[in-house]
Coordinates of C-alpha atoms in Angstrom, one line a residue:
Chain A
M1 CA -28.4 8.4 -3.8
D2 CA -31.3 7.6 -6.1
I3 CA -33.5 10.0 -4.2
I4 CA -31.0 12.8 -4.6
R5 CA -30.4 12.1 -8.2
E6 CA -34.2 12.2 -8.8
M7 CA -34.4 15.5 -6.9
V8 CA -31.5 17.1 -8.8
R9 CA -33.0 16.1 -12.1
N10 CA -36.4 17.5 -11.2
I11 CA -34.9 20.8 -10.1
A12 CA -32.9 21.0 -13.3
I13 CA -36.0 20.4 -15.5
I14 CA -38.1 22.9 -13.5
V15 CA -35.5 25.6 -13.6
V16 CA -35.0 25.3 -17.3
L17 CA -38.7 25.3 -18.0
T18 CA -39.3 28.2 -15.8
S19 CA -36.6 30.3 -17.5
L20 CA -38.2 29.3 -20.9
L21 CA -41.6 30.4 -19.6
E22 CA -40.2 33.6 -18.3
M23 CA -39.0 34.4 -21.8
L24 CA -42.3 33.6 -23.4
L25 CA -44.4 35.6 -20.9
P26 CA -45.3 39.1 -21.9
V27 CA -44.0 41.8 -19.6
S28 CA -46.9 42.3 -17.3
N29 CA -48.1 42.1 -13.7
M30 CA -48.7 38.4 -14.2
Q31 CA -44.9 37.7 -14.3
R32 CA -44.6 38.2 -10.6
F33 CA -47.2 35.6 -9.8
V34 CA -45.7 33.1 -12.2
R35 CA -42.4 33.5 -10.5
V36 CA -43.8 32.8 -7.1
V37 CA -45.7 29.7 -8.4
M38 CA -42.5 28.4 -10.0
G39 CA -40.6 29.0 -6.8
L40 CA -43.1 27.0 -4.9
F41 CA -42.7 24.2 -7.4
I42 CA -39.0 24.1 -6.7
I43 CA -39.6 24.0 -3.0
I44 CA -42.0 21.1 -3.4
T45 CA -39.4 19.3 -5.4
L46 CA -36.8 19.9 -2.7
L47 CA -39.1 18.8 0.1
N48 CA -40.5 15.8 -1.7
P49 CA -37.6 13.4 -0.9
V50 CA -37.5 14.5 2.7
L51 CA -41.2 13.6 3.1
A52 CA -40.5 10.2 1.3
L53 CA -37.8 9.5 3.9
V54 CA -40.3 10.0 6.7
D55 CA -42.7 7.6 5.0
K56 CA -40.5 4.6 4.6
E57 CA -37.7 3.2 6.7
V58 CA -34.5 3.4 4.8
A59 CA -32.1 0.6 5.6
F60 CA -28.5 1.8 5.3
Q61 CA -26.2 -1.0 4.6
V62 CA -23.1 -1.5 2.6
S63 CA -23.0 -4.9 0.9
G64 CA -20.4 -7.0 2.7
P65 CA -16.9 -6.4 1.4
M66 CA -15.9 -9.6 3.3
V67 CA -18.1 -11.8 1.1
G68 CA -15.9 -14.6 -0.4
R69 CA -12.9 -13.5 1.6
E70 CA -13.6 -15.2 4.9
G71 CA -11.1 -18.0 4.3
E72 CA -8.4 -15.7 3.1
L73 CA -7.0 -14.9 6.5
A74 CA -6.5 -18.6 7.4
G75 CA -4.7 -19.0 4.1
I76 CA -2.5 -15.9 4.8
L77 CA -1.6 -17.1 8.3
D78 CA -0.8 -20.6 7.0
K79 CA 1.4 -19.2 4.3
G80 CA 3.1 -17.0 6.9
K81 CA 3.7 -19.9 9.2
A82 CA 5.1 -22.0 6.4
L83 CA 7.5 -19.1 5.5
S84 CA 8.5 -18.7 9.1
E85 CA 9.1 -22.5 9.4
E86 CA 11.3 -22.2 6.3
S87 CA 13.2 -19.4 7.9
R88 CA 13.6 -21.3 11.1
S89 CA 15.1 -24.3 9.3
Q90 CA 17.4 -21.9 7.5
A91 CA 18.4 -20.4 10.8
M92 CA 18.9 -24.0 12.2
A93 CA 21.1 -24.9 9.3
Q94 CA 23.2 -21.7 9.8
Y95 CA 23.4 -22.4 13.5
E96 CA 24.6 -26.0 13.0
E97 CA 27.2 -24.9 10.6
K98 CA 28.6 -22.3 12.9
L99 CA 28.4 -24.7 15.8
G100 CA 30.3 -27.3 13.8
Q101 CA 33.0 -24.8 13.0
Q102 CA 33.2 -23.9 16.7
V103 CA 33.5 -27.5 17.8
M104 CA 36.2 -28.1 15.2
A105 CA 38.2 -25.1 16.6
V106 CA 37.7 -26.3 20.2
A107 CA 38.8 -29.9 19.3
Q108 CA 42.0 -28.6 17.8
M109 CA 43.1 -27.4 21.2
V110 CA 43.8 -31.0 22.2
P111 CA 47.2 -31.9 20.7
G112 CA 47.5 -34.8 18.3
I113 CA 44.0 -34.5 16.9
N114 CA 43.4 -34.7 13.2
L115 CA 39.7 -34.0 12.6
N116 CA 38.0 -34.8 9.3
Q117 CA 34.6 -33.5 10.1
V118 CA 32.2 -32.7 12.9
K119 CA 28.6 -33.6 13.0
V120 CA 26.4 -31.8 15.5
K121 CA 22.9 -32.9 16.3
V122 CA 20.6 -30.3 18.0
K123 CA 17.1 -30.4 19.3
N124 CA 15.1 -29.3 16.3
E125 CA 11.6 -29.2 17.7
T126 CA 10.2 -25.9 18.8
G127 CA 9.9 -25.5 22.5
A128 CA 11.8 -24.3 25.5
N129 CA 15.1 -26.1 24.8
Q130 CA 15.1 -25.7 21.1
G131 CA 18.6 -25.6 19.7
E132 CA 20.1 -27.6 22.6
I133 CA 22.9 -29.9 21.6
K134 CA 21.9 -33.5 21.5
E135 CA 25.1 -35.1 20.4
I136 CA 28.5 -34.1 18.8
R137 CA 30.1 -36.6 16.5
L138 CA 33.8 -36.1 15.7
V139 CA 35.1 -37.9 12.7
L140 CA 38.9 -38.4 12.8
N141 CA 41.3 -38.8 9.9
T142 CA 42.8 -42.2 10.1
E143 CA 45.4 -41.7 7.4
P144 CA 49.0 -41.3 8.6
P145 CA 50.1 -37.7 9.0
K146 CA 50.3 -36.0 5.6
E147 CA 53.9 -34.8 5.9
A148 CA 55.1 -38.4 5.9
K149 CA 53.2 -39.0 2.6
D150 CA 53.8 -35.7 0.9
P151 CA 57.0 -33.9 1.7
N152 CA 55.9 -30.9 -0.4
Q153 CA 53.2 -30.0 2.2
G154 CA 55.7 -28.2 4.4
G155 CA 54.6 -29.7 7.6
I156 CA 51.3 -27.8 7.8
Q157 CA 48.3 -30.0 7.7
G158 CA 45.4 -29.0 5.6
V159 CA 41.9 -29.1 7.2
D160 CA 39.4 -31.0 5.2
P161 CA 36.1 -29.4 4.4
V162 CA 33.7 -29.5 7.4
K163 CA 30.5 -31.3 6.8
I164 CA 27.7 -31.2 9.3
E165 CA 24.9 -33.7 9.0
V166 CA 21.8 -33.5 11.1
G167 CA 19.8 -36.7 11.2
S168 CA 19.2 -39.9 13.0
Q169 CA 22.0 -41.9 11.6
G170 CA 23.4 -42.2 15.1
G171 CA 22.3 -45.3 16.9
E172 CA 24.4 -48.4 16.3
E173 CA 27.3 -46.7 14.6
A174 CA 27.7 -44.5 17.6
K175 CA 28.1 -47.4 20.0
T176 CA 30.7 -49.1 17.9
A177 CA 32.5 -45.8 17.6
L178 CA 32.3 -45.2 21.3
A179 CA 33.9 -48.6 21.9
G180 CA 36.9 -47.1 20.3
Q181 CA 38.3 -49.9 18.2
E182 CA 38.0 -48.0 14.9
D183 CA 40.1 -44.9 15.7
N184 CA 43.7 -44.6 16.2
L185 CA 43.6 -42.5 19.3
D186 CA 45.2 -43.6 22.6
G187 CA 43.0 -43.7 25.6
E188 CA 44.4 -40.5 27.2
T189 CA 43.9 -38.2 24.2
R190 CA 40.5 -39.6 23.6
K191 CA 39.5 -38.9 27.1
R192 CA 40.9 -35.4 27.0
L193 CA 39.1 -34.6 23.7
I194 CA 35.8 -35.8 25.0
E195 CA 36.2 -33.9 28.3
T196 CA 37.3 -30.7 26.6
I197 CA 34.3 -30.7 24.3
A198 CA 31.8 -31.8 27.0
N199 CA 33.1 -29.2 29.5
F200 CA 33.1 -26.4 26.9
Y201 CA 29.5 -27.0 25.9
S202 CA 28.4 -28.3 29.4
I203 CA 27.0 -31.5 28.0
K204 CA 27.5 -35.1 29.3
P205 CA 30.6 -36.9 28.0
E206 CA 28.3 -39.6 26.6
Q207 CA 26.9 -37.1 24.1
V208 CA 30.3 -36.8 22.5
H209 CA 31.2 -39.5 20.0
I210 CA 34.4 -40.1 18.2
E211 CA 34.7 -42.2 15.1
S212 CA 37.0 -42.5 12.2
N213 CA 36.2 -41.9 8.6
R214 CA 37.1 -45.3 7.4
Chain B
M1 CA -7.5 28.1 1.4
K2 CA -7.3 25.6 4.3
N3 CA -8.2 22.9 1.8
K4 CA -5.4 23.9 -0.5
V5 CA -2.8 23.9 2.3
I6 CA -4.0 20.4 3.2
L7 CA -3.7 19.2 -0.4
V8 CA -0.2 20.7 -0.8
S9 CA 1.0 19.1 2.4
M10 CA -0.5 15.7 1.2
F11 CA 1.7 15.8 -1.9
I12 CA 4.7 16.9 0.1
L13 CA 4.1 14.0 2.4
F14 CA 3.9 11.7 -0.5
F15 CA 7.3 12.7 -1.7
L16 CA 9.1 13.2 1.6
Y17 CA 7.6 10.7 4.1
P18 CA 10.8 8.7 4.8
T19 CA 9.9 5.8 7.1
V20 CA 9.4 3.0 4.7
G21 CA 12.1 4.0 2.3
Q22 CA 14.7 4.3 5.0
A23 CA 13.8 1.0 6.6
A24 CA 14.0 -0.7 3.2
S25 CA 17.2 0.7 2.1
S26 CA 19.0 0.3 5.4
P27 CA 22.5 -1.1 5.4
P28 CA 23.1 -3.7 2.7
A29 CA 22.4 -7.2 3.9
N30 CA 25.2 -9.7 4.4
P31 CA 25.5 -12.7 2.0
G32 CA 23.6 -15.1 4.3
E33 CA 20.8 -12.7 4.6
Q34 CA 20.7 -12.3 0.8
E35 CA 20.1 -16.1 0.4
V36 CA 17.3 -16.0 3.0
V37 CA 15.7 -13.0 1.3
S38 CA 15.8 -14.6 -2.1
A39 CA 14.5 -17.9 -0.7
Q40 CA 11.6 -16.1 0.9
L41 CA 11.0 -14.1 -2.2
N42 CA 10.7 -17.4 -4.3
N43 CA 8.2 -18.8 -1.8
L44 CA 6.1 -15.7 -2.0
D45 CA 3.1 -15.5 -4.3
L46 CA 3.4 -12.2 -6.1
T47 CA 1.3 -13.0 -9.2
A48 CA -1.6 -10.8 -8.1
I49 CA 0.7 -7.7 -7.7
E50 CA 2.6 -8.5 -10.9
E51 CA -0.5 -8.8 -12.9
Y52 CA -1.7 -5.5 -11.5
V53 CA 1.5 -3.6 -12.3
A54 CA 1.4 -5.1 -15.8
K55 CA -2.1 -3.7 -16.2
I56 CA -1.1 -0.1 -15.3
D57 CA -2.2 2.1 -18.0
R58 CA 0.0 2.1 -21.1
E59 CA -0.3 5.9 -21.2
I60 CA 1.3 6.2 -17.7
T61 CA 4.1 3.8 -18.3
Q62 CA 5.7 6.2 -20.7
Y63 CA 6.3 8.6 -17.9
V64 CA 7.5 6.5 -15.1
P65 CA 10.6 4.2 -15.0
E66 CA 9.6 0.5 -15.6
L67 CA 8.9 -1.5 -12.5
D68 CA 9.6 -5.2 -12.4
I69 CA 8.3 -6.2 -9.0
R70 CA 10.5 -9.2 -8.3
D71 CA 13.7 -7.5 -9.5
A72 CA 12.8 -4.3 -7.6
L73 CA 12.2 -6.3 -4.4
T74 CA 15.5 -8.1 -4.7
K75 CA 17.4 -4.9 -5.3
L76 CA 15.6 -3.1 -2.5
A77 CA 16.4 -5.8 -0.1
K78 CA 20.1 -5.5 -1.1
G79 CA 19.8 -1.8 -0.7
E80 CA 20.9 -1.0 -4.2
L81 CA 17.7 0.0 -6.1
D82 CA 18.4 2.8 -8.5
F83 CA 14.8 3.9 -8.5
N84 CA 15.2 7.6 -8.7
S85 CA 12.4 9.7 -7.3
M86 CA 13.5 12.5 -9.7
D87 CA 12.6 10.3 -12.6
I88 CA 9.1 10.0 -11.3
F89 CA 9.0 13.7 -10.6
N90 CA 10.2 14.6 -14.1
G91 CA 7.7 12.1 -15.6
I92 CA 4.9 13.7 -13.6
L93 CA 5.9 17.2 -14.8
K94 CA 6.1 16.0 -18.4
Y95 CA 2.7 14.4 -18.1
L96 CA 1.3 17.6 -16.5
F97 CA 2.4 19.7 -19.5
K98 CA 1.1 17.2 -22.0
E99 CA -2.3 17.2 -20.3
L100 CA -2.3 21.0 -20.2
V101 CA -1.6 21.3 -23.9
A102 CA -4.3 18.7 -24.6
N103 CA -6.8 20.8 -22.6
F104 CA -6.0 24.1 -24.3
K105 CA -8.7 23.1 -26.8
L106 CA -11.3 23.1 -24.1
L107 CA -10.0 26.4 -22.8
G108 CA -10.3 28.0 -26.3
Q109 CA -13.8 26.7 -26.7
L110 CA -14.8 28.1 -23.3
V111 CA -13.3 31.5 -23.9
I112 CA -14.8 31.8 -27.4
L113 CA -18.3 30.9 -26.1
A114 CA -18.0 33.5 -23.4
V115 CA -16.9 36.2 -25.8
I116 CA -19.8 35.4 -28.1
C117 CA -22.1 35.7 -25.2
A118 CA -20.7 39.0 -24.2
V119 CA -21.0 40.4 -27.7
L120 CA -24.6 39.2 -27.9
Q121 CA -25.4 40.8 -24.5
N122 CA -24.0 44.1 -25.8
L123 CA -26.0 43.9 -28.9
Q124 CA -29.2 43.4 -26.8
S125 CA -29.9 47.1 -26.8
A126 CA -30.1 47.0 -30.6
F127 CA -33.0 44.7 -30.6
E128 CA -36.5 45.9 -30.0
K129 CA -37.2 43.6 -27.1
G130 CA -35.0 42.5 -24.3
T131 CA -36.0 38.9 -24.6
T132 CA -34.0 38.4 -27.8
G133 CA -30.8 39.0 -25.8
T134 CA -32.0 36.6 -23.1
V135 CA -32.6 33.9 -25.7
A136 CA -29.2 34.4 -27.2
F137 CA -27.7 34.1 -23.8
A138 CA -29.6 30.9 -23.1
V139 CA -28.4 29.3 -26.4
V140 CA -24.8 30.2 -25.6
Y141 CA -25.2 29.0 -22.0
L142 CA -26.6 25.7 -23.1
A143 CA -23.6 25.1 -25.4
L144 CA -21.3 25.9 -22.5
I145 CA -23.3 23.6 -20.2
S146 CA -22.8 20.7 -22.6
L147 CA -19.1 21.3 -22.7
A148 CA -18.8 21.7 -19.0
I149 CA -20.9 18.6 -18.1
G150 CA -18.9 16.6 -20.6
S151 CA -15.5 17.4 -19.2
F152 CA -16.8 17.2 -15.6
T153 CA -18.2 13.7 -16.2
I154 CA -14.8 12.6 -17.7
A155 CA -13.0 14.0 -14.7
V156 CA -15.3 12.3 -12.2
N157 CA -15.0 9.0 -14.1
I158 CA -11.2 9.3 -14.0
G159 CA -11.4 9.8 -10.2
R160 CA -13.7 6.9 -9.8
E161 CA -11.4 4.7 -11.9
A162 CA -8.4 5.8 -9.9
I163 CA -10.1 4.8 -6.6
D164 CA -11.2 1.5 -8.1
N165 CA -7.6 0.8 -9.2
M166 CA -6.2 1.8 -5.8
V167 CA -8.7 -0.4 -4.0
S168 CA -8.0 -3.5 -6.2
F169 CA -4.2 -2.9 -5.9
M170 CA -4.5 -2.8 -2.1
N171 CA -6.5 -6.0 -2.2
A172 CA -3.7 -7.6 -4.2
L173 CA -0.9 -6.2 -1.9
L174 CA -2.6 -7.0 1.4
P175 CA -2.2 -10.8 1.4
V176 CA 1.5 -10.5 0.4
L177 CA 2.2 -7.9 3.1
L178 CA 0.3 -9.8 5.8
T179 CA 1.9 -13.1 4.8
L180 CA 5.3 -11.6 5.4
L181 CA 4.1 -10.0 8.6
A182 CA 2.9 -13.4 9.9
A183 CA 6.2 -15.0 8.7
M184 CA 8.2 -12.7 11.0
G185 CA 6.1 -13.5 14.0
G186 CA 3.4 -10.9 13.6
L187 CA 0.6 -13.4 13.7
A188 CA -1.6 -11.3 16.0
S189 CA -1.0 -8.2 13.8
A190 CA -1.9 -10.1 10.7
A191 CA -5.0 -11.5 12.3
I192 CA -6.1 -8.1 13.4
F193 CA -5.2 -6.3 10.2
H194 CA -6.8 -8.6 7.6
P195 CA -10.5 -8.3 8.5
L196 CA -10.1 -4.7 9.4
M197 CA -8.3 -3.7 6.2
V198 CA -10.5 -5.6 3.9
T199 CA -13.6 -4.1 5.5
V200 CA -12.3 -0.6 5.7
L201 CA -10.8 -0.6 2.2
G202 CA -14.1 -1.9 0.7
V203 CA -16.4 0.4 2.7
I204 CA -14.3 3.5 2.0
G205 CA -13.8 2.8 -1.6
A206 CA -17.5 2.2 -2.1
L207 CA -18.6 5.2 -0.1
V208 CA -16.3 7.6 -1.9
K209 CA -17.3 6.2 -5.2
N210 CA -21.1 6.0 -4.6
V211 CA -21.7 8.8 -2.1
V212 CA -19.1 11.5 -2.2
F213 CA -18.6 11.6 -6.0
P214 CA -22.3 11.7 -6.8
L215 CA -22.7 14.5 -4.3
L216 CA -19.9 16.5 -5.9
F217 CA -21.4 15.8 -9.3
F218 CA -24.8 17.0 -8.2
A219 CA -23.3 20.1 -6.6
A220 CA -21.7 20.9 -9.9
I221 CA -25.0 20.4 -11.8
L222 CA -26.9 22.6 -9.4
D223 CA -24.3 25.3 -9.7
I224 CA -24.7 25.2 -13.5
I225 CA -28.5 25.4 -13.5
S226 CA -28.5 27.9 -10.8
N227 CA -26.9 30.3 -13.2
I228 CA -29.4 29.7 -16.0
S229 CA -31.9 32.1 -14.5
E230 CA -31.1 34.9 -12.1
R231 CA -34.4 34.5 -10.3
F232 CA -34.3 30.8 -9.4
Q233 CA -31.2 30.2 -7.5
V234 CA -30.3 26.8 -6.1
S235 CA -26.6 27.6 -5.3
R236 CA -27.2 27.1 -1.6
L237 CA -28.4 23.5 -2.2
A238 CA -25.2 23.0 -4.3
G239 CA -23.2 24.3 -1.4
L240 CA -25.0 22.0 1.0
F241 CA -24.1 19.0 -1.2
R242 CA -20.5 20.1 -1.5
T243 CA -20.2 20.6 2.3
V244 CA -21.8 17.1 3.0
G245 CA -19.4 15.5 0.5
L246 CA -16.4 17.2 2.0
G247 CA -17.5 16.5 5.5
L248 CA -17.9 12.8 4.7
M249 CA -14.4 12.7 3.3
G250 CA -13.1 14.3 6.5
I251 CA -14.9 11.8 8.6
F252 CA -13.7 8.8 6.5
L253 CA -10.1 10.1 6.8
T254 CA -10.3 10.6 10.6
V255 CA -12.0 7.3 11.3
F256 CA -9.6 5.4 9.0
M257 CA -6.5 6.9 10.5
G258 CA -7.7 6.3 14.0
I259 CA -8.6 2.6 13.4
V260 CA -5.5 1.8 11.5
A261 CA -3.1 3.5 13.9
V262 CA -4.6 2.0 17.1
Q263 CA -4.8 -1.5 15.6
G264 CA -1.3 -1.4 14.4
V265 CA 0.1 -0.6 17.8
A266 CA -2.1 -3.1 19.6
G267 CA -1.1 -6.1 17.4
S268 CA 2.5 -5.3 17.3
V269 CA 2.9 -5.1 21.0
A270 CA 1.2 -8.5 21.4
D271 CA 3.5 -10.0 18.8
G272 CA 6.6 -8.2 20.3
V273 CA 5.8 -9.8 23.7
A274 CA 5.4 -13.2 22.1
L275 CA 8.7 -13.0 20.2
R276 CA 10.5 -11.7 23.3
T277 CA 9.3 -14.7 25.3
A278 CA 10.4 -17.1 22.6
K279 CA 13.8 -15.4 22.5
Y280 CA 14.2 -15.5 26.2
A281 CA 13.3 -19.2 26.3
T282 CA 16.0 -20.1 23.7
G283 CA 18.6 -17.7 25.0
V284 CA 18.4 -18.6 28.7
F285 CA 17.4 -22.2 29.0
V286 CA 19.9 -23.7 26.4
P287 CA 23.3 -23.6 28.1
V288 CA 26.3 -22.0 26.3
V289 CA 25.0 -22.1 22.7
G290 CA 21.5 -20.6 23.4
K291 CA 22.7 -17.2 22.5
M292 CA 24.2 -18.3 19.3
F293 CA 20.9 -20.0 18.3
S294 CA 18.7 -17.0 19.2
D295 CA 21.1 -14.8 17.2
A296 CA 20.7 -17.0 14.2
L297 CA 16.9 -16.9 14.5
E298 CA 17.1 -13.1 14.8
A299 CA 19.2 -12.8 11.7
V300 CA 16.6 -14.7 9.7
V301 CA 13.7 -12.7 11.1
S302 CA 15.5 -9.5 10.2
S303 CA 15.8 -10.6 6.6
S304 CA 12.0 -11.1 6.6
V305 CA 11.6 -7.6 7.9
L306 CA 13.9 -6.4 5.1
L307 CA 11.7 -8.1 2.5
K308 CA 8.5 -6.9 4.1
N309 CA 9.7 -3.3 4.0
A310 CA 10.7 -3.7 0.4
V311 CA 7.2 -4.9 -0.5
G312 CA 5.8 -2.0 1.4
L313 CA 7.9 0.5 -0.4
V314 CA 7.0 -1.0 -3.8
G315 CA 3.4 -0.8 -2.7
V316 CA 3.7 2.8 -1.8
I317 CA 5.3 3.6 -5.1
V318 CA 2.6 1.9 -7.1
I319 CA -0.2 3.6 -5.0
F320 CA 1.5 6.9 -5.7
I321 CA 1.6 6.3 -9.4
L322 CA -2.0 5.1 -9.4
C323 CA -3.1 8.2 -7.5
A324 CA -0.9 10.9 -9.0
F325 CA -1.6 10.5 -12.7
P326 CA -5.4 10.6 -12.5
A327 CA -5.1 13.4 -10.0
L328 CA -3.0 15.4 -12.4
K329 CA -5.5 14.9 -15.2
I330 CA -8.2 16.3 -12.9
I331 CA -6.0 19.2 -11.9
T332 CA -5.3 20.2 -15.4
V333 CA -9.1 20.3 -16.2
M334 CA -9.6 22.3 -13.0
F335 CA -6.9 24.7 -14.0
V336 CA -8.4 25.2 -17.4
Y337 CA -11.8 26.2 -15.9
K338 CA -10.1 28.6 -13.4
V339 CA -8.1 30.2 -16.2
A340 CA -11.2 30.5 -18.4
A341 CA -13.0 32.2 -15.6
A342 CA -10.2 34.6 -15.0
V343 CA -9.8 35.4 -18.7
V344 CA -13.5 35.9 -19.3
Q345 CA -14.3 38.0 -16.3
P346 CA -13.4 41.5 -17.7
I347 CA -15.6 41.1 -20.7
G348 CA -18.1 38.4 -19.8
E349 CA -21.4 38.1 -18.3
G350 CA -21.3 37.5 -14.5
R351 CA -23.2 34.3 -14.6
I352 CA -20.9 32.6 -17.1
V353 CA -17.9 33.5 -15.0
A354 CA -19.6 32.3 -11.9
C355 CA -20.5 29.0 -13.6
L356 CA -16.9 28.5 -14.8
S357 CA -15.4 29.2 -11.4
A358 CA -18.0 26.9 -9.7
M359 CA -16.9 24.1 -12.1
G360 CA -13.3 24.7 -11.1
K361 CA -14.3 24.5 -7.4
S362 CA -16.1 21.2 -7.9
L363 CA -13.2 19.7 -9.8
T364 CA -10.9 20.7 -6.9
L365 CA -13.1 18.7 -4.6
V366 CA -13.0 15.7 -6.9
F367 CA -9.2 15.9 -6.9
A368 CA -9.2 16.2 -3.1
A369 CA -11.3 13.1 -2.8
V370 CA -8.9 11.1 -5.0
A371 CA -5.8 12.4 -3.2
T372 CA -7.4 11.7 0.2
V373 CA -8.1 8.1 -0.7
G374 CA -4.5 7.8 -2.0
L375 CA -3.2 9.2 1.3
M376 CA -5.4 6.8 3.3
F377 CA -4.0 3.8 1.4
F378 CA -0.5 5.2 1.7
F379 CA -0.9 5.4 5.5
A380 CA -2.4 2.0 5.6
I381 CA 0.7 0.5 4.0
T382 CA 3.0 2.5 6.2
V383 CA 1.2 1.4 9.3
M384 CA 1.3 -2.3 8.3
V385 CA 5.0 -2.1 7.5
G386 CA 5.6 -0.1 10.7
A387 CA 3.7 -2.6 12.8
G388 CA 6.2 -5.3 11.7
N389 CA 9.1 -3.1 12.5
M390 CA 7.8 -2.3 15.9
T391 CA 7.3 -6.0 16.6
V392 CA 10.9 -6.6 15.9
M393 CA 12.0 -3.6 17.8
L394 CA 10.1 -4.7 20.9
R395 CA 11.9 -8.0 21.2

């Protein structure tokens, strides 16, 4: 660009000077020659940069627009992954909530069940079986039926808020709950409840735990 | 003529191109989606864009509705943004008339100079020697040159600044858009787009600013000096510069569009296949509830898409504002030169008319360069947003 700038400037100067000279010159035969000489001057100015190009090698390069931004992509991808992980855990939370509601509804199909809450534990790690049910924990209400306590209820039992917890607080509690001493269910109902849920979700009966909220 | 048709169609495209807008204002999201969108919005670093929008020229902000990025994004994701394109359009018209009125002074000066020149030329016969008239013409012409070069330099600088602004805004928008693209599973697209966009934006911005604009400027100067003397014409050289500048713009546009479009499709297909595989894995291998799980995942991804489209739309609006107002400024100066040439022609000296109309022509090209760069960036945003949508569509 500098070469062209130089050229344009030279042309401008020469043309202005020539026109000035033209005014100063007396009207005579000389004028024609002066014009030709000035024309030659302009041609030389035009050709000069072209000759300069032949002389030296011009390296065309645009200074790197990537300078200082090499690490940016990694940052963007990391942020993207963090965002998508966040979304995944939100999706997981929504999924567990919906699943809990569904289990609650399925469990109500067994007569004589008074559920307090349902805890569903699913496989959280990304992989082929992500979202698979690990265990379902049903928490029963151990209080006597409400109509006996409160005659104003009109015989319809309210459903307590559903609370789903995902975590590792299974373990020992689960075993004691499974032993069945804590809840007030008879063996038959208990078996039916476990079978219903296990069959519906095609999981093993051992994955369904019943406990009371005491 | 062909150029003008292209320019007009560019502006029509700016207003009417519907893809991004439609995608962003598609059916209002459900409450769950709202939460996801606002959670994602809070996790997103928008400082660079916000700083940029805050910096937009005070002069311009009088003519466009105020734009609070975070608020606009939330509203857009809900599908209830009351951002009326008529407001912008009216603002632009208002700005156009203001600029026209401001440039009337220049028009007056040009016309008066041309009239003086014509009178002097007619008086030439009264002098003993013809050279007196020539000197008078030279003086008037020099005054005209100083006016013309002054306003032309201003116009070129406005164009240059507009391109600078657009490039730096794109650099601020790019990380946000690509983060969202990566968040919805478009990792391959983001990895392809980033180096490509950064390079192309930088190179094109630099080339237009440092090669095309100087060429157009030199062409204008050569046009002016070529009219000083009838005998030493350099108008062909000016034409050469102009053609080279215009040709370069055409090449940039073609190459840019080609690269961006091809890369957009390549990345989104790869991501679409990856997402589809993941969905298949969860949906099929997890018994009974797998479908429910993949549906929940899909709902969250679609809210990411919603947010990404909203960011894209806001980006397009800002690019439009950054491009349209400087372009209008240049157009009004161009208009003034064309009008001056038209008014002066019946009385004036041929060379002055030629000079004025050549200035108008050069300004048209400066305007075209700014509009083309705006169009390129507009397409770049559209393709990036579209690539994400395609990824989701393919799963």
